[in-house]
Amino acid sequence: MNAQTSPVTESTVVLAMDYGQFCLDGGLGDIDNELELLEHAQAKQPSAGDGTMVVVLCPHQNNFEMRVDVQVFGRRPAADRSEWQQVSEDRLEVDGSGMLSLSSPTTEPVTVAVPPGQYVVQVSGRGFVNYGWPGSTTPGDVWRLRLWPDDGSVLEPAQLWEMPGYGIPENIPPSTDGAGGSATDGS
């Protein structure tokens, strides 16, 4: 790959993560799409995005003091996937306000200044103790977001944490029960 690059900008935020998920929004996302993205993330773990938002599944049910380091690079940084338990990549656009919002159900969002543009975002997490209830509301897992300009290259495949004695949870196919129905259902 290319030589080691340093981040153009770097900051750290603390997000209160609940319900085993968090969302990244560059200012263009539609909150009404979050549930659909969650279904897609559950069907093909650990994340799903639509270019304006990314929903990420966390092995832990919650972490009310989840540290997230946010790094912006001028190009794809050197790979270090072996240092992380979960890694995924998606595309995300940050609008002219230059604010990236991180949110989770029932908790207050946090924002990070990120230059406007179209990015590849790599989401990495480590420090997991269990799938589901981690035994505490502050289990100590940490996350990192690395963003770099989207050059159209192929995204790297997801890496999921294999919990000792358990493995990896199965993907959950999207609901097809027709509840709520749509105008195209039926005949």
CSV table of C-alpha atoms in Angstrom, one decimal:
chain,number,residue,atom,x,y,z
A,1,MET,CA,0.0,0.0,0.0
A,2,ASN,CA,1.2,3.6,0.3
A,3,ALA,CA,3.6,5.0,2.9
A,4,GLN,CA,2.4,5.8,6.4
A,5,THR,CA,0.3,8.9,6.3
A,6,SER,CA,-0.6,11.2,9.2
A,7,PRO,CA,-4.2,12.4,9.8
A,8,VAL,CA,-5.0,15.9,8.5
A,9,THR,CA,-7.3,16.4,11.5
A,10,GLU,CA,-7.9,14.3,14.6
A,11,SER,CA,-10.3,14.5,17.5
A,12,THR,CA,-11.9,12.4,20.2
A,13,VAL,CA,-15.5,12.4,21.3
A,14,VAL,CA,-17.5,10.3,23.8
A,15,LEU,CA,-20.8,8.9,22.7
A,16,ALA,CA,-23.4,7.3,24.9
A,17,MET,CA,-24.2,4.2,22.8
A,18,ASP,CA,-27.4,2.3,23.4
A,19,TYR,CA,-29.3,-0.5,21.8
A,20,GLY,CA,-26.2,-2.0,20.2
A,21,GLN,CA,-25.9,0.6,17.4
A,22,PHE,CA,-24.8,4.0,16.4
A,23,CYS,CA,-25.3,6.2,13.4
A,24,LEU,CA,-22.9,8.5,11.4
A,25,ASP,CA,-24.5,11.4,9.6
A,26,GLY,CA,-22.7,14.0,7.5
A,27,GLY,CA,-25.7,16.4,7.5
A,28,LEU,CA,-27.5,14.9,4.5
A,29,GLY,CA,-29.1,11.9,6.1
A,30,ASP,CA,-32.8,11.4,6.6
A,31,ILE,CA,-33.8,10.1,10.0
A,32,ASP,CA,-36.6,8.1,8.4
A,33,ASN,CA,-34.0,6.0,6.6
A,34,GLU,CA,-32.2,4.9,9.8
A,35,LEU,CA,-34.5,1.9,10.5
A,36,GLU,CA,-34.0,0.6,7.0
A,37,LEU,CA,-30.3,1.0,7.3
A,38,LEU,CA,-30.4,-0.9,10.6
A,39,GLU,CA,-32.2,-3.8,8.9
A,40,HIS,CA,-29.5,-3.8,6.2
A,41,ALA,CA,-26.8,-3.8,8.8
A,42,GLN,CA,-28.4,-6.7,10.6
A,43,ALA,CA,-28.7,-8.6,7.3
A,44,LYS,CA,-25.0,-8.0,6.4
A,45,GLN,CA,-23.2,-7.2,9.5
A,46,PRO,CA,-21.7,-5.0,10.9
A,47,SER,CA,-22.8,-1.8,9.0
A,48,ALA,CA,-24.9,-0.3,6.2
A,49,GLY,CA,-24.8,3.1,4.6
A,50,ASP,CA,-26.6,4.9,1.8
A,51,GLY,CA,-24.0,7.6,1.2
A,52,THR,CA,-25.6,10.1,3.6
A,53,MET,CA,-25.8,8.0,6.7
A,54,VAL,CA,-24.1,4.8,8.1
A,55,VAL,CA,-25.6,2.6,10.8
A,56,VAL,CA,-23.0,0.5,12.7
A,57,LEU,CA,-23.8,-2.5,14.9
A,58,CYS,CA,-21.8,-2.8,18.1
A,59,PRO,CA,-21.3,-6.2,19.8
A,60,HIS,CA,-22.1,-4.6,23.2
A,61,GLN,CA,-25.7,-3.6,24.0
A,62,ASN,CA,-24.5,-0.4,25.4
A,63,ASN,CA,-21.5,1.7,26.4
A,64,PHE,CA,-22.5,5.1,27.9
A,65,GLU,CA,-18.9,6.3,27.8
A,66,MET,CA,-17.8,5.0,24.3
A,67,ARG,CA,-14.7,6.8,23.2
A,68,VAL,CA,-14.5,7.4,19.4
A,69,ASP,CA,-11.3,8.8,17.8
A,70,VAL,CA,-12.1,10.6,14.5
A,71,GLN,CA,-9.2,10.9,12.0
A,72,VAL,CA,-9.4,12.5,8.6
A,73,PHE,CA,-6.6,11.6,6.0
A,74,GLY,CA,-5.7,13.0,2.6
A,75,ARG,CA,-5.7,9.4,1.2
A,76,ARG,CA,-6.3,5.8,2.4
A,77,PRO,CA,-4.0,5.3,5.5
A,78,ALA,CA,-1.9,2.2,6.1
A,79,ALA,CA,-3.9,-0.9,7.0
A,80,ASP,CA,-4.0,-2.0,10.6
A,81,ARG,CA,-7.0,-4.3,10.7
A,82,SER,CA,-5.2,-6.9,12.8
A,83,GLU,CA,-5.2,-4.4,15.7
A,84,TRP,CA,-9.1,-4.2,15.7
A,85,GLN,CA,-11.8,-6.7,16.4
A,86,GLN,CA,-14.5,-5.2,14.1
A,87,VAL,CA,-13.9,-3.2,11.0
A,88,SER,CA,-16.2,-2.0,8.2
A,89,GLU,CA,-16.1,0.5,5.4
A,90,ASP,CA,-18.8,2.6,3.8
A,91,ARG,CA,-19.2,5.8,1.8
A,92,LEU,CA,-20.3,9.0,3.5
A,93,GLU,CA,-20.8,12.5,2.3
A,94,VAL,CA,-20.3,15.4,4.8
A,95,ASP,CA,-22.2,18.5,3.8
A,96,GLY,CA,-21.1,22.2,3.6
A,97,SER,CA,-21.6,22.6,7.4
A,98,GLY,CA,-18.5,20.4,7.9
A,99,MET,CA,-20.1,18.5,10.9
A,100,LEU,CA,-20.2,14.8,11.3
A,101,SER,CA,-22.9,13.7,13.8
A,102,LEU,CA,-22.6,10.5,15.8
A,103,SER,CA,-25.9,9.3,17.5
A,104,SER,CA,-27.5,6.4,19.1
A,105,PRO,CA,-31.1,5.7,20.1
A,106,THR,CA,-32.3,7.4,23.3
A,107,THR,CA,-29.1,9.4,23.8
A,108,GLU,CA,-27.8,12.8,22.8
A,109,PRO,CA,-25.8,13.0,19.6
A,110,VAL,CA,-22.2,14.4,19.5
A,111,THR,CA,-20.6,16.2,16.6
A,112,VAL,CA,-17.1,16.4,15.1
A,113,ALA,CA,-15.8,19.0,12.6
A,114,VAL,CA,-14.9,17.3,9.4
A,115,PRO,CA,-14.1,19.1,6.1
A,116,PRO,CA,-17.0,18.9,3.7
A,117,GLY,CA,-16.7,16.2,1.0
A,118,GLN,CA,-17.3,12.6,-0.1
A,119,TYR,CA,-15.4,10.1,2.0
A,120,VAL,CA,-14.7,6.5,2.6
A,121,VAL,CA,-15.2,5.9,6.3
A,122,GLN,CA,-13.6,3.0,8.0
A,123,VAL,CA,-15.2,2.2,11.4
A,124,SER,CA,-13.0,0.1,13.8
A,125,GLY,CA,-13.8,-1.2,17.3
A,126,ARG,CA,-12.0,-3.3,19.9
A,127,GLY,CA,-12.2,-4.1,23.6
A,128,PHE,CA,-15.4,-6.2,23.4
A,129,VAL,CA,-16.3,-8.6,26.2
A,130,ASN,CA,-19.6,-10.1,25.1
A,131,TYR,CA,-22.3,-10.0,22.4
A,132,GLY,CA,-25.3,-8.4,24.0
A,133,TRP,CA,-25.2,-7.3,27.6
A,134,PRO,CA,-21.5,-6.5,28.4
A,135,GLY,CA,-22.0,-6.7,32.2
A,136,SER,CA,-21.8,-2.9,32.7
A,137,THR,CA,-22.9,0.3,31.0
A,138,THR,CA,-19.3,1.2,30.6
A,139,PRO,CA,-17.5,-1.9,29.3
A,140,GLY,CA,-14.5,0.0,27.9
A,141,ASP,CA,-14.7,-0.8,24.2
A,142,VAL,CA,-13.2,2.0,22.0
A,143,TRP,CA,-13.8,3.0,18.4
A,144,ARG,CA,-12.0,4.8,15.6
A,145,LEU,CA,-13.4,6.4,12.5
A,146,ARG,CA,-10.9,7.0,9.7
A,147,LEU,CA,-12.1,9.1,6.8
A,148,TRP,CA,-10.4,9.8,3.5
A,149,PRO,CA,-11.5,11.2,0.1
A,150,ASP,CA,-13.6,8.7,-1.8
A,151,ASP,CA,-11.7,7.9,-5.0
A,152,GLY,CA,-14.2,5.2,-6.1
A,153,SER,CA,-12.0,2.3,-5.1
A,154,VAL,CA,-13.5,-0.9,-3.9
A,155,LEU,CA,-14.3,-1.0,-0.2
A,156,GLU,CA,-12.5,-3.6,2.0
A,157,PRO,CA,-14.7,-6.5,3.3
A,158,ALA,CA,-16.0,-6.3,6.8
A,159,GLN,CA,-14.3,-8.0,9.7
A,160,LEU,CA,-16.4,-9.2,12.6
A,161,TRP,CA,-15.4,-10.1,16.2
A,162,GLU,CA,-15.4,-13.8,16.8
A,163,MET,CA,-16.3,-14.1,20.5
A,164,PRO,CA,-14.4,-17.0,22.2
A,165,GLY,CA,-16.8,-19.9,22.9
A,166,TYR,CA,-19.6,-18.2,20.9
A,167,GLY,CA,-18.4,-17.2,17.5
A,168,ILE,CA,-20.2,-14.6,15.3
A,169,PRO,CA,-23.9,-13.9,15.4
A,170,GLU,CA,-25.8,-14.9,12.3
A,171,ASN,CA,-27.1,-12.2,10.0
A,172,ILE,CA,-30.8,-11.5,10.3
A,173,PRO,CA,-32.7,-11.4,7.0
A,174,PRO,CA,-34.8,-8.3,6.5
A,175,SER,CA,-38.4,-8.6,7.5
A,176,THR,CA,-40.7,-9.9,4.8
A,177,ASP,CA,-43.9,-10.3,6.8
A,178,GLY,CA,-45.6,-7.5,4.9
A,179,ALA,CA,-46.6,-5.8,8.2
A,180,GLY,CA,-47.5,-2.2,7.3
A,181,GLY,CA,-47.8,-3.3,3.7
A,182,SER,CA,-46.7,-1.2,0.7
A,183,ALA,CA,-48.5,-0.2,-2.4
A,184,THR,CA,-46.6,-2.7,-4.4
A,185,ASP,CA,-47.4,-5.7,-2.2
A,186,GLY,CA,-49.8,-8.3,-3.5
A,187,SER,CA,-51.2,-8.8,-7.0
